[in-house]
C-alpha cells in the first residue's frame, strides 16, 4: 500500500513492484487477516530476489524527491506491539539521487542469493514476512510501497524420530496405553497408532482426538499464548472394555499446517500437540497432550498442508 501524504492528500505517485518470472512462479495462498486471503510468489533460502519497479507520475505533475531506494526486508510483526517491527534481514540499494520525477520511469533491482533463514508465517498474534520495500523520500511525507513474497524452508529435525509409547491413567479407575509410530511428521505424513485399554472403571461415553497449534509470542512477563484447534474428530463412541484396542490413522495432508517454529529470532514459537480427550457419562473430560514435530520436505512442497499426530492424557482435574 502507498502511504498517504499529509493533510489527507493521496501521493501524486503510483508504485508497482513486479518480480522476475512472477507469472511462472508457484503461488502460495495465505490468510492475511481474519476474513482475507492473498497469494504470494514462493521463494527459498539463498534464492535471488529480482524484478522491476514502475513509477507512474499522476497527471504529469512534477514531483520533487530526496532520493529513491529499494530494500529487501525480513520482518517479525507482533500484533500486541504494533508500531515495533523487528527487521532481522535488511538489504538496501539506492535507485536515484535527489531530484525530480517528471515522467513515468522504471528501475531494475536485484538482491542476489538472499539468506532467508526462517519460513514465512501468519499466525494469531504474529507475522513473519519477507517483502521488497520501495521508498521515495520526500520533504513532507515519504511514499512507500511494499510487496510480499512467501518463503518455505526445509529444516529437518535434528534429533531422532522414535515412536511414542506411554501408559497414563487415573489410579484404580483408568489405565490406557498409547503407541504412535513416530514423533516427527512431514506435512504430508500419516499418523499411525493405537490406544489400548488396560483398565476401565469409568463409564466412558466417547473419545476424541485433536491437533492443536499453540503460538507463543514475546517473553515473560509480556508473553502471550494462543491455541487453535486445527482439527478434531471422534475416534470412539461408546464404553470401551478392558483389553480393547482403538486404531488411529490420521492423514495430515488435508489440514492447513505449518512446520513447527521454535524460538524464532527469540520472538515467537508455534508448536503442535496431539490432544486425546475422554468424556464420561457425567460429561467430565479427561485429556492428555503430547507434543509432536512437523517439518517440510522438499519432495512435497507443492502442497503446504500435511498430516500430524501425537498423544497423551490428562483430565481437567488431575490424572
Short mmCIF file of N, CA and C in Angstrom, two decimals, residues 84-157:
data_model
loop_
_atom_site.label_atom_id
_atom_site.label_comp_id
_atom_site.label_asym_id
_atom_site.label_seq_id
_atom_site.Cartn_x
_atom_site.Cartn_y
_atom_site.Cartn_z
N UNK A 84 6.15 -1.54 16.43
CA UNK A 84 7.51 -2.08 16.61
C UNK A 84 7.67 -3.34 15.77
N UNK A 85 8.26 -3.19 14.59
CA UNK A 85 8.53 -4.32 13.72
C UNK A 85 10.00 -4.67 13.84
N UNK A 86 10.28 -5.95 14.02
CA UNK A 86 11.66 -6.39 14.23
C UNK A 86 12.21 -6.89 12.90
N UNK A 87 13.07 -6.10 12.28
CA UNK A 87 13.62 -6.44 10.97
C UNK A 87 14.92 -7.20 11.16
N UNK A 88 14.87 -8.52 10.95
CA UNK A 88 16.04 -9.36 11.16
C UNK A 88 16.88 -9.49 9.89
N UNK A 89 16.35 -9.03 8.75
CA UNK A 89 17.10 -9.09 7.50
C UNK A 89 16.80 -7.84 6.70
N UNK A 90 17.82 -7.03 6.38
CA UNK A 90 17.62 -5.82 5.59
C UNK A 90 18.78 -5.66 4.61
N UNK A 91 18.43 -5.53 3.34
CA UNK A 91 19.40 -5.23 2.28
C UNK A 91 18.87 -4.03 1.51
N UNK A 92 19.75 -3.13 1.10
CA UNK A 92 19.30 -1.87 0.51
C UNK A 92 20.09 -1.53 -0.73
N UNK A 93 19.39 -0.93 -1.71
CA UNK A 93 20.02 -0.41 -2.92
C UNK A 93 19.46 0.98 -3.19
N UNK A 94 20.34 1.90 -3.56
CA UNK A 94 19.91 3.25 -3.94
C UNK A 94 19.56 3.24 -5.42
N UNK A 95 18.38 3.74 -5.75
CA UNK A 95 17.92 3.75 -7.13
C UNK A 95 18.09 5.11 -7.81
N UNK A 96 17.98 6.18 -7.05
CA UNK A 96 18.08 7.52 -7.64
C UNK A 96 18.53 8.51 -6.58
N UNK A 97 19.34 9.47 -7.01
CA UNK A 97 19.78 10.56 -6.13
C UNK A 97 18.67 11.61 -6.09
N UNK A 98 18.72 12.55 -5.13
CA UNK A 98 17.67 13.58 -5.06
C UNK A 98 17.49 14.30 -6.39
N UNK A 99 16.23 14.59 -6.72
CA UNK A 99 15.94 15.25 -7.99
C UNK A 99 14.45 15.40 -8.18
N UNK A 100 14.01 15.31 -9.45
CA UNK A 100 12.60 15.47 -9.80
C UNK A 100 12.14 14.29 -10.64
N UNK A 101 10.87 13.93 -10.46
CA UNK A 101 10.22 12.97 -11.34
C UNK A 101 9.21 13.74 -12.17
N UNK A 102 9.43 13.72 -13.48
CA UNK A 102 8.51 14.41 -14.39
C UNK A 102 7.70 13.44 -15.23
N UNK A 103 8.29 12.25 -15.48
CA UNK A 103 7.65 11.26 -16.35
C UNK A 103 7.66 9.90 -15.65
N UNK A 104 6.86 9.01 -16.21
CA UNK A 104 6.89 7.63 -15.70
C UNK A 104 8.28 7.05 -15.91
N UNK A 105 8.73 6.27 -14.93
CA UNK A 105 10.07 5.71 -15.02
C UNK A 105 10.10 4.32 -14.39
N UNK A 106 11.14 3.55 -14.72
CA UNK A 106 11.29 2.20 -14.20
C UNK A 106 12.70 1.98 -13.72
N UNK A 107 12.84 1.12 -12.71
CA UNK A 107 14.15 0.74 -12.18
C UNK A 107 14.19 -0.77 -12.03
N UNK A 108 15.32 -1.37 -12.36
CA UNK A 108 15.55 -2.79 -12.07
C UNK A 108 16.19 -2.92 -10.69
N UNK A 109 15.87 -4.02 -10.00
CA UNK A 109 16.54 -4.29 -8.73
C UNK A 109 16.91 -5.77 -8.67
N UNK A 110 17.93 -6.08 -7.88
CA UNK A 110 18.36 -7.47 -7.72
C UNK A 110 19.07 -7.62 -6.38
N UNK A 111 18.56 -8.53 -5.56
CA UNK A 111 19.21 -8.91 -4.32
C UNK A 111 19.66 -10.36 -4.49
N UNK A 112 20.95 -10.55 -4.62
CA UNK A 112 21.48 -11.85 -5.01
C UNK A 112 21.65 -12.78 -3.81
N UNK A 113 21.24 -14.03 -4.02
CA UNK A 113 21.49 -15.11 -3.06
C UNK A 113 21.09 -14.73 -1.63
N UNK A 114 19.87 -14.25 -1.48
CA UNK A 114 19.42 -13.70 -0.20
C UNK A 114 19.21 -14.82 0.82
N UNK A 115 19.81 -14.65 1.99
CA UNK A 115 19.56 -15.59 3.08
C UNK A 115 18.17 -15.34 3.65
N UNK A 116 17.38 -16.41 3.72
CA UNK A 116 16.02 -16.33 4.30
C UNK A 116 15.92 -17.50 5.27
N UNK A 117 16.45 -17.31 6.45
CA UNK A 117 16.66 -18.44 7.37
C UNK A 117 15.40 -18.96 8.00
N UNK A 118 14.31 -18.18 7.98
CA UNK A 118 13.06 -18.62 8.59
C UNK A 118 11.98 -18.75 7.52
N UNK A 119 10.98 -19.58 7.82
CA UNK A 119 9.84 -19.72 6.91
C UNK A 119 8.82 -18.63 7.21
N UNK A 120 8.12 -18.18 6.17
CA UNK A 120 7.04 -17.21 6.37
C UNK A 120 5.95 -17.81 7.24
N UNK A 121 5.30 -16.94 8.02
CA UNK A 121 4.27 -17.42 8.95
C UNK A 121 3.30 -16.30 9.24
N UNK A 122 2.00 -16.58 9.09
CA UNK A 122 0.94 -15.66 9.50
C UNK A 122 0.14 -16.36 10.58
N UNK A 123 0.27 -15.93 11.82
CA UNK A 123 -0.40 -16.59 12.94
C UNK A 123 -1.46 -15.72 13.56
N UNK A 124 -1.80 -16.04 14.80
CA UNK A 124 -2.85 -15.32 15.52
C UNK A 124 -2.34 -13.97 16.01
N UNK A 125 -1.13 -13.97 16.59
CA UNK A 125 -0.58 -12.74 17.18
C UNK A 125 0.73 -12.30 16.53
N UNK A 126 1.15 -12.97 15.48
CA UNK A 126 2.46 -12.64 14.91
C UNK A 126 2.49 -12.95 13.42
N UNK A 127 3.25 -12.17 12.69
CA UNK A 127 3.53 -12.44 11.28
C UNK A 127 5.04 -12.39 11.06
N UNK A 128 5.53 -13.37 10.32
CA UNK A 128 6.91 -13.31 9.83
C UNK A 128 6.82 -13.10 8.33
N UNK A 129 7.27 -11.94 7.87
CA UNK A 129 7.12 -11.53 6.46
C UNK A 129 8.47 -11.31 5.80
N UNK A 130 8.49 -11.53 4.49
CA UNK A 130 9.58 -11.08 3.64
C UNK A 130 8.96 -10.21 2.55
N UNK A 131 9.58 -9.07 2.27
CA UNK A 131 8.99 -8.19 1.27
C UNK A 131 10.05 -7.25 0.70
N UNK A 132 9.74 -6.73 -0.47
CA UNK A 132 10.53 -5.66 -1.09
C UNK A 132 9.82 -4.35 -0.80
N UNK A 133 10.59 -3.37 -0.35
CA UNK A 133 10.02 -2.06 0.00
C UNK A 133 10.71 -0.97 -0.81
N UNK A 134 9.90 -0.19 -1.50
CA UNK A 134 10.40 0.96 -2.27
C UNK A 134 10.01 2.23 -1.52
N UNK A 135 10.98 3.12 -1.34
CA UNK A 135 10.73 4.39 -0.64
C UNK A 135 11.18 5.55 -1.50
N UNK A 136 10.24 6.46 -1.78
CA UNK A 136 10.57 7.73 -2.42
C UNK A 136 10.59 8.77 -1.31
N UNK A 137 11.78 9.26 -0.99
CA UNK A 137 11.95 10.20 0.12
C UNK A 137 11.47 11.58 -0.29
N UNK A 138 10.57 12.16 0.53
CA UNK A 138 10.03 13.49 0.24
C UNK A 138 10.09 14.34 1.49
N UNK A 139 10.01 15.63 1.32
CA UNK A 139 10.19 16.56 2.43
C UNK A 139 9.06 16.44 3.45
N UNK A 140 7.83 16.33 3.00
CA UNK A 140 6.71 16.27 3.92
C UNK A 140 6.38 14.85 4.34
N UNK A 141 6.27 13.94 3.38
CA UNK A 141 5.91 12.56 3.70
C UNK A 141 6.47 11.63 2.64
N UNK A 142 7.18 10.60 3.07
CA UNK A 142 7.72 9.61 2.13
C UNK A 142 6.58 8.84 1.48
N UNK A 143 6.83 8.39 0.26
CA UNK A 143 5.91 7.48 -0.42
C UNK A 143 6.53 6.09 -0.37
N UNK A 144 5.78 5.13 0.19
CA UNK A 144 6.33 3.79 0.44
C UNK A 144 5.41 2.74 -0.16
N UNK A 145 5.99 1.75 -0.80
CA UNK A 145 5.26 0.62 -1.34
C UNK A 145 5.95 -0.67 -0.90
N UNK A 146 5.17 -1.66 -0.41
CA UNK A 146 5.71 -2.95 -0.01
C UNK A 146 5.03 -4.05 -0.82
N UNK A 147 5.81 -5.05 -1.22
CA UNK A 147 5.27 -6.20 -1.96
C UNK A 147 5.87 -7.47 -1.36
N UNK A 148 5.00 -8.33 -0.82
CA UNK A 148 5.45 -9.52 -0.11
C UNK A 148 5.79 -10.67 -1.04
N UNK A 149 6.69 -11.52 -0.56
CA UNK A 149 6.90 -12.84 -1.13
C UNK A 149 6.62 -13.85 -0.01
N UNK A 150 6.59 -15.15 -0.36
CA UNK A 150 6.41 -16.20 0.65
C UNK A 150 7.62 -17.11 0.60
N UNK A 151 8.11 -17.52 1.77
CA UNK A 151 9.32 -18.33 1.85
C UNK A 151 9.01 -19.66 2.52
N UNK A 152 9.48 -20.75 1.90
CA UNK A 152 9.43 -22.07 2.50
C UNK A 152 10.85 -22.50 2.86
N UNK A 153 10.97 -23.24 3.95
CA UNK A 153 12.28 -23.65 4.45
C UNK A 153 12.27 -25.15 4.71
N UNK A 154 13.33 -25.83 4.29
CA UNK A 154 13.46 -27.27 4.51
C UNK A 154 14.46 -27.51 5.63
N UNK A 155 14.00 -27.43 6.85
CA UNK A 155 14.86 -27.65 8.02
C UNK A 155 14.43 -28.95 8.67
N UNK A 156 15.26 -29.97 8.53
CA UNK A 156 14.93 -31.27 9.11
C UNK A 156 15.17 -31.25 10.61
N UNK A 157 14.32 -31.93 11.38
CA UNK A 157 14.55 -32.02 12.83
C UNK A 157 15.91 -32.64 13.10
#
